[in-house]
Amino acid sequence: MSKFFQPQDPSFIDLNQKSLLISACSIAFNPIFWNTVARQEYHYKVLTKAFRGNSRYGCYALAATIFLLGIYRDLLYERALRSQPSHPALHSMNIDLLAYALLLAGNTLVLSSMWALGLTGTYLGDYFGILMDDRVTSFPFNVTDAPMYYGSTLSFLGTALLYGKPAGLLLTAEVFLVYKVALSYEE
């Protein structure tokens, strides 16, 4: 039996590392934040009122906030991975190739969906009353209904494999679950 399928030493994920908990909290926080703010905007026009009735400015402010929170979340994820032990089964040329393929696929889904939707389509403009003329059905939306979420998840997985960190696999599972819950609120 290979090392990968044998019972693992619990030291391959150091649950005592504060950075792991901080990363996990950040992963959960971001979609909770943007869905809460978007719903407040939809029902009460909170950001539109804050920007003196200009819904576009409110959407742009939310977009900048979501983007910056995403960068910070990614920084916390990378920091958490650096402080975690590696697993020897995750260090091989095949794993590295898979990691790069996942990163390429994930980033392709995310970036192409941003291109197809534009700024306000990407960053919850519909909650501000900023609607697209037609539903986007071209790539990547002809591949998956949630290319940003699945692309982001693939990127997290690719990063975990590239670093060879089981803790990254655990955090990737959290990303997947959090996005699945977020999707249930957005549909």
PDB file of C-alpha atoms in Angstrom:
ATOM      1  CA  MET A   1       0.000   0.000   0.000  1.00  0.00           C
ATOM      2  CA  SER A   2       1.366   3.439  -0.903  1.00  0.00           C
ATOM      3  CA  LYS A   3       2.200   6.067   1.688  1.00  0.00           C
ATOM      4  CA  PHE A   4      -0.690   8.208   0.466  1.00  0.00           C
ATOM      5  CA  PHE A   5      -3.348   5.644   1.401  1.00  0.00           C
ATOM      6  CA  GLN A   6      -1.944   4.613   4.751  1.00  0.00           C
ATOM      7  CA  PRO A   7      -3.364   6.231   7.886  1.00  0.00           C
ATOM      8  CA  GLN A   8      -1.758   9.627   8.137  1.00  0.00           C
ATOM      9  CA  ASP A   9       0.247  11.065  10.954  1.00  0.00           C
ATOM     10  CA  PRO A  10      -1.914  13.890  12.344  1.00  0.00           C
ATOM     11  CA  SER A  11       1.136  16.127  12.229  1.00  0.00           C
ATOM     12  CA  PHE A  12       0.565  16.557   8.474  1.00  0.00           C
ATOM     13  CA  ILE A  13      -2.048  19.154   9.414  1.00  0.00           C
ATOM     14  CA  ASP A  14      -1.039  21.324  12.320  1.00  0.00           C
ATOM     15  CA  LEU A  15      -4.355  22.403  13.804  1.00  0.00           C
ATOM     16  CA  ASN A  16      -2.515  24.438  16.433  1.00  0.00           C
ATOM     17  CA  GLN A  17      -1.267  26.953  13.870  1.00  0.00           C
ATOM     18  CA  LYS A  18      -3.188  30.179  14.359  1.00  0.00           C
ATOM     19  CA  SER A  19      -2.711  31.032  10.672  1.00  0.00           C
ATOM     20  CA  LEU A  20      -4.810  27.994   9.698  1.00  0.00           C
ATOM     21  CA  LEU A  21      -7.757  29.210  11.770  1.00  0.00           C
ATOM     22  CA  ILE A  22      -7.373  32.768  10.490  1.00  0.00           C
ATOM     23  CA  SER A  23      -7.349  31.526   6.890  1.00  0.00           C
ATOM     24  CA  ALA A  24     -10.405  29.337   7.517  1.00  0.00           C
ATOM     25  CA  CYS A  25     -12.265  32.301   9.028  1.00  0.00           C
ATOM     26  CA  SER A  26     -11.352  34.523   6.096  1.00  0.00           C
ATOM     27  CA  ILE A  27     -12.552  31.901   3.613  1.00  0.00           C
ATOM     28  CA  ALA A  28     -15.911  31.727   5.386  1.00  0.00           C
ATOM     29  CA  PHE A  29     -16.185  35.485   5.940  1.00  0.00           C
ATOM     30  CA  ASN A  30     -15.897  36.712   2.353  1.00  0.00           C
ATOM     31  CA  PRO A  31     -19.047  35.176   0.812  1.00  0.00           C
ATOM     32  CA  ILE A  32     -21.004  35.822   3.996  1.00  0.00           C
ATOM     33  CA  PHE A  33     -19.968  39.478   3.785  1.00  0.00           C
ATOM     34  CA  TRP A  34     -20.738  40.025   0.116  1.00  0.00           C
ATOM     35  CA  ASN A  35     -24.062  38.209   0.262  1.00  0.00           C
ATOM     36  CA  THR A  36     -25.102  40.138   3.369  1.00  0.00           C
ATOM     37  CA  VAL A  37     -24.124  43.497   1.890  1.00  0.00           C
ATOM     38  CA  ALA A  38     -25.766  42.650  -1.449  1.00  0.00           C
ATOM     39  CA  ARG A  39     -29.020  41.680   0.251  1.00  0.00           C
ATOM     40  CA  GLN A  40     -28.952  44.880   2.320  1.00  0.00           C
ATOM     41  CA  GLU A  41     -28.444  46.820  -0.887  1.00  0.00           C
ATOM     42  CA  TYR A  42     -31.269  45.010  -2.643  1.00  0.00           C
ATOM     43  CA  HIS A  43     -33.763  45.551   0.162  1.00  0.00           C
ATOM     44  CA  TYR A  44     -32.663  48.877   1.662  1.00  0.00           C
ATOM     45  CA  LYS A  45     -30.306  50.498  -0.896  1.00  0.00           C
ATOM     46  CA  VAL A  46     -27.673  50.968   1.810  1.00  0.00           C
ATOM     47  CA  LEU A  47     -24.715  51.626  -0.494  1.00  0.00           C
ATOM     48  CA  THR A  48     -26.745  53.544  -3.046  1.00  0.00           C
ATOM     49  CA  LYS A  49     -27.864  55.900  -0.264  1.00  0.00           C
ATOM     50  CA  ALA A  50     -24.293  56.159   1.025  1.00  0.00           C
ATOM     51  CA  PHE A  51     -23.255  57.299  -2.460  1.00  0.00           C
ATOM     52  CA  ARG A  52     -26.057  59.886  -2.691  1.00  0.00           C
ATOM     53  CA  GLY A  53     -28.342  57.808  -4.874  1.00  0.00           C
ATOM     54  CA  ASN A  54     -25.667  56.637  -7.310  1.00  0.00           C
ATOM     55  CA  SER A  55     -26.046  52.862  -7.541  1.00  0.00           C
ATOM     56  CA  ARG A  56     -23.030  52.510  -9.845  1.00  0.00           C
ATOM     57  CA  TYR A  57     -20.714  54.135  -7.309  1.00  0.00           C
ATOM     58  CA  GLY A  58     -22.139  51.856  -4.629  1.00  0.00           C
ATOM     59  CA  CYS A  59     -21.515  48.827  -6.814  1.00  0.00           C
ATOM     60  CA  TYR A  60     -17.972  49.998  -7.608  1.00  0.00           C
ATOM     61  CA  ALA A  61     -17.271  50.457  -3.894  1.00  0.00           C
ATOM     62  CA  LEU A  62     -18.541  46.952  -3.153  1.00  0.00           C
ATOM     63  CA  ALA A  63     -16.508  45.594  -6.075  1.00  0.00           C
ATOM     64  CA  ALA A  64     -13.311  47.181  -4.726  1.00  0.00           C
ATOM     65  CA  THR A  65     -14.061  45.861  -1.248  1.00  0.00           C
ATOM     66  CA  ILE A  66     -14.757  42.312  -2.475  1.00  0.00           C
ATOM     67  CA  PHE A  67     -11.628  42.368  -4.650  1.00  0.00           C
ATOM     68  CA  LEU A  68      -9.412  43.560  -1.790  1.00  0.00           C
ATOM     69  CA  LEU A  69     -10.946  41.064   0.649  1.00  0.00           C
ATOM     70  CA  GLY A  70     -10.226  38.322  -1.886  1.00  0.00           C
ATOM     71  CA  ILE A  71      -6.587  39.346  -2.166  1.00  0.00           C
ATOM     72  CA  TYR A  72      -6.301  39.443   1.624  1.00  0.00           C
ATOM     73  CA  ARG A  73      -7.981  36.008   1.891  1.00  0.00           C
ATOM     74  CA  ASP A  74      -5.485  34.617  -0.644  1.00  0.00           C
ATOM     75  CA  LEU A  75      -2.583  36.145   1.291  1.00  0.00           C
ATOM     76  CA  LEU A  76      -3.860  34.542   4.517  1.00  0.00           C
ATOM     77  CA  TYR A  77      -4.248  31.202   2.711  1.00  0.00           C
ATOM     78  CA  GLU A  78      -0.696  31.342   1.392  1.00  0.00           C
ATOM     79  CA  ARG A  79       0.607  32.303   4.846  1.00  0.00           C
ATOM     80  CA  ALA A  80      -1.296  29.400   6.422  1.00  0.00           C
ATOM     81  CA  LEU A  81       0.179  26.976   3.893  1.00  0.00           C
ATOM     82  CA  ARG A  82       3.712  28.205   4.539  1.00  0.00           C
ATOM     83  CA  SER A  83       3.353  27.394   8.241  1.00  0.00           C
ATOM     84  CA  GLN A  84       1.961  23.894   7.656  1.00  0.00           C
ATOM     85  CA  PRO A  85       3.866  20.634   7.228  1.00  0.00           C
ATOM     86  CA  SER A  86       4.140  19.051   3.793  1.00  0.00           C
ATOM     87  CA  HIS A  87       3.174  15.527   2.845  1.00  0.00           C
ATOM     88  CA  PRO A  88       5.743  13.499   0.863  1.00  0.00           C
ATOM     89  CA  ALA A  89       3.054  11.996  -1.403  1.00  0.00           C
ATOM     90  CA  LEU A  90       2.240  15.520  -2.613  1.00  0.00           C
ATOM     91  CA  HIS A  91       5.754  16.154  -3.908  1.00  0.00           C
ATOM     92  CA  SER A  92       6.238  14.757  -7.391  1.00  0.00           C
ATOM     93  CA  MET A  93       6.405  15.990 -10.943  1.00  0.00           C
ATOM     94  CA  ASN A  94       2.935  14.554 -11.673  1.00  0.00           C
ATOM     95  CA  ILE A  95       1.423  16.392  -8.708  1.00  0.00           C
ATOM     96  CA  ASP A  96       3.138  19.605  -9.796  1.00  0.00           C
ATOM     97  CA  LEU A  97       1.791  19.201 -13.354  1.00  0.00           C
ATOM     98  CA  LEU A  98      -1.689  18.574 -11.973  1.00  0.00           C
ATOM     99  CA  ALA A  99      -1.338  21.641  -9.728  1.00  0.00           C
ATOM    100  CA  TYR A 100      -0.375  23.862 -12.670  1.00  0.00           C
ATOM    101  CA  ALA A 101      -3.232  22.452 -14.769  1.00  0.00           C
ATOM    102  CA  LEU A 102      -5.698  23.176 -11.959  1.00  0.00           C
ATOM    103  CA  LEU A 103      -4.344  26.709 -11.551  1.00  0.00           C
ATOM    104  CA  LEU A 104      -4.605  27.305 -15.294  1.00  0.00           C
ATOM    105  CA  ALA A 105      -8.145  25.911 -15.474  1.00  0.00           C
ATOM    106  CA  GLY A 106      -9.246  27.758 -12.347  1.00  0.00           C
ATOM    107  CA  ASN A 107      -7.857  31.101 -13.404  1.00  0.00           C
ATOM    108  CA  THR A 108      -9.256  30.647 -16.908  1.00  0.00           C
ATOM    109  CA  LEU A 109     -12.741  30.125 -15.468  1.00  0.00           C
ATOM    110  CA  VAL A 110     -12.472  33.100 -13.116  1.00  0.00           C
ATOM    111  CA  LEU A 111     -10.924  35.569 -15.552  1.00  0.00           C
ATOM    112  CA  SER A 112     -13.098  34.609 -18.518  1.00  0.00           C
ATOM    113  CA  SER A 113     -16.240  34.925 -16.404  1.00  0.00           C
ATOM    114  CA  MET A 114     -15.122  38.369 -15.254  1.00  0.00           C
ATOM    115  CA  TRP A 115     -14.514  39.327 -18.893  1.00  0.00           C
ATOM    116  CA  ALA A 116     -17.945  38.019 -19.964  1.00  0.00           C
ATOM    117  CA  LEU A 117     -19.818  39.728 -17.109  1.00  0.00           C
ATOM    118  CA  GLY A 118     -17.926  42.988 -16.846  1.00  0.00           C
ATOM    119  CA  LEU A 119     -17.346  44.820 -13.580  1.00  0.00           C
ATOM    120  CA  THR A 120     -20.946  45.282 -12.476  1.00  0.00           C
ATOM    121  CA  GLY A 121     -21.972  41.807 -13.614  1.00  0.00           C
ATOM    122  CA  THR A 122     -19.089  40.269 -11.712  1.00  0.00           C
ATOM    123  CA  TYR A 123     -19.583  42.228  -8.530  1.00  0.00           C
ATOM    124  CA  LEU A 124     -23.312  41.878  -7.804  1.00  0.00           C
ATOM    125  CA  GLY A 125     -24.577  44.756  -9.909  1.00  0.00           C
ATOM    126  CA  ASP A 126     -27.977  43.059 -10.169  1.00  0.00           C
ATOM    127  CA  TYR A 127     -28.531  43.768  -6.460  1.00  0.00           C
ATOM    128  CA  PHE A 128     -28.054  47.439  -7.311  1.00  0.00           C
ATOM    129  CA  GLY A 129     -30.538  47.271 -10.179  1.00  0.00           C
ATOM    130  CA  ILE A 130     -27.725  47.239 -12.744  1.00  0.00           C
ATOM    131  CA  LEU A 131     -28.780  44.468 -15.082  1.00  0.00           C
ATOM    132  CA  MET A 132     -27.164  43.035 -18.180  1.00  0.00           C
ATOM    133  CA  ASP A 133     -29.115  43.172 -21.438  1.00  0.00           C
ATOM    134  CA  ASP A 134     -29.053  39.378 -21.825  1.00  0.00           C
ATOM    135  CA  ARG A 135     -28.073  36.335 -19.818  1.00  0.00           C
ATOM    136  CA  VAL A 136     -24.491  35.309 -20.555  1.00  0.00           C
ATOM    137  CA  THR A 137     -24.423  31.823 -22.081  1.00  0.00           C
ATOM    138  CA  SER A 138     -21.016  31.866 -23.757  1.00  0.00           C
ATOM    139  CA  PHE A 139     -17.803  30.468 -22.268  1.00  0.00           C
ATOM    140  CA  PRO A 140     -17.334  29.823 -19.377  1.00  0.00           C
ATOM    141  CA  PHE A 141     -21.046  29.821 -18.564  1.00  0.00           C
ATOM    142  CA  ASN A 142     -21.630  27.113 -21.158  1.00  0.00           C
ATOM    143  CA  VAL A 143     -19.290  24.885 -19.123  1.00  0.00           C
ATOM    144  CA  THR A 144     -20.585  25.584 -15.610  1.00  0.00           C
ATOM    145  CA  ASP A 145     -23.216  27.795 -14.045  1.00  0.00           C
ATOM    146  CA  ALA A 146     -20.765  29.102 -11.434  1.00  0.00           C
ATOM    147  CA  PRO A 147     -17.367  29.517 -13.127  1.00  0.00           C
ATOM    148  CA  MET A 148     -16.031  31.987 -10.561  1.00  0.00           C
ATOM    149  CA  TYR A 149     -16.760  29.709  -7.623  1.00  0.00           C
ATOM    150  CA  TYR A 150     -15.527  26.540  -9.295  1.00  0.00           C
ATOM    151  CA  GLY A 151     -12.550  28.333 -10.810  1.00  0.00           C
ATOM    152  CA  SER A 152     -11.591  29.761  -7.441  1.00  0.00           C
ATOM    153  CA  THR A 153     -11.926  26.331  -5.844  1.00  0.00           C
ATOM    154  CA  LEU A 154      -9.690  24.805  -8.542  1.00  0.00           C
ATOM    155  CA  SER A 155      -7.120  27.538  -7.899  1.00  0.00           C
ATOM    156  CA  PHE A 156      -7.133  26.846  -4.164  1.00  0.00           C
ATOM    157  CA  LEU A 157      -6.687  23.127  -4.885  1.00  0.00           C
ATOM    158  CA  GLY A 158      -3.873  23.778  -7.353  1.00  0.00           C
ATOM    159  CA  THR A 159      -2.081  25.955  -4.814  1.00  0.00           C
ATOM    160  CA  ALA A 160      -2.464  23.321  -2.079  1.00  0.00           C
ATOM    161  CA  LEU A 161      -0.981  20.666  -4.360  1.00  0.00           C
ATOM    162  CA  LEU A 162       1.818  22.931  -5.567  1.00  0.00           C
ATOM    163  CA  TYR A 163       2.820  23.601  -1.967  1.00  0.00           C
ATOM    164  CA  GLY A 164       2.315  19.917  -1.078  1.00  0.00           C
ATOM    165  CA  LYS A 165       0.247  20.820   1.975  1.00  0.00           C
ATOM    166  CA  PRO A 166      -2.598  18.638   3.285  1.00  0.00           C
ATOM    167  CA  ALA A 167      -3.867  21.667   5.218  1.00  0.00           C
ATOM    168  CA  GLY A 168      -4.427  23.315   1.843  1.00  0.00           C
ATOM    169  CA  LEU A 169      -6.605  20.386   0.821  1.00  0.00           C
ATOM    170  CA  LEU A 170      -8.626  20.865   3.997  1.00  0.00           C
ATOM    171  CA  LEU A 171      -9.028  24.594   3.334  1.00  0.00           C
ATOM    172  CA  THR A 172      -9.947  23.867  -0.293  1.00  0.00           C
ATOM    173  CA  ALA A 173     -12.745  21.597   0.931  1.00  0.00           C
ATOM    174  CA  GLU A 174     -13.945  24.513   3.058  1.00  0.00           C
ATOM    175  CA  VAL A 175     -13.841  26.828   0.018  1.00  0.00           C
ATOM    176  CA  PHE A 176     -15.951  24.346  -1.947  1.00  0.00           C
ATOM    177  CA  LEU A 177     -18.504  23.986   0.851  1.00  0.00           C
ATOM    178  CA  VAL A 178     -18.739  27.718   1.540  1.00  0.00           C
ATOM    179  CA  TYR A 179     -19.265  28.440  -2.160  1.00  0.00           C
ATOM    180  CA  LYS A 180     -21.930  25.717  -2.406  1.00  0.00           C
ATOM    181  CA  VAL A 181     -23.801  27.364   0.469  1.00  0.00           C
ATOM    182  CA  ALA A 182     -23.342  30.808  -1.118  1.00  0.00           C
ATOM    183  CA  LEU A 183     -24.743  29.471  -4.402  1.00  0.00           C
ATOM    184  CA  SER A 184     -27.836  28.207  -2.629  1.00  0.00           C
ATOM    185  CA  TYR A 185     -28.539  31.789  -1.494  1.00  0.00           C
ATOM    186  CA  GLU A 186     -27.787  33.346  -4.859  1.00  0.00           C
ATOM    187  CA  GLU A 187     -29.965  31.080  -6.999  1.00  0.00           C
TER     188      GLU A 187
END
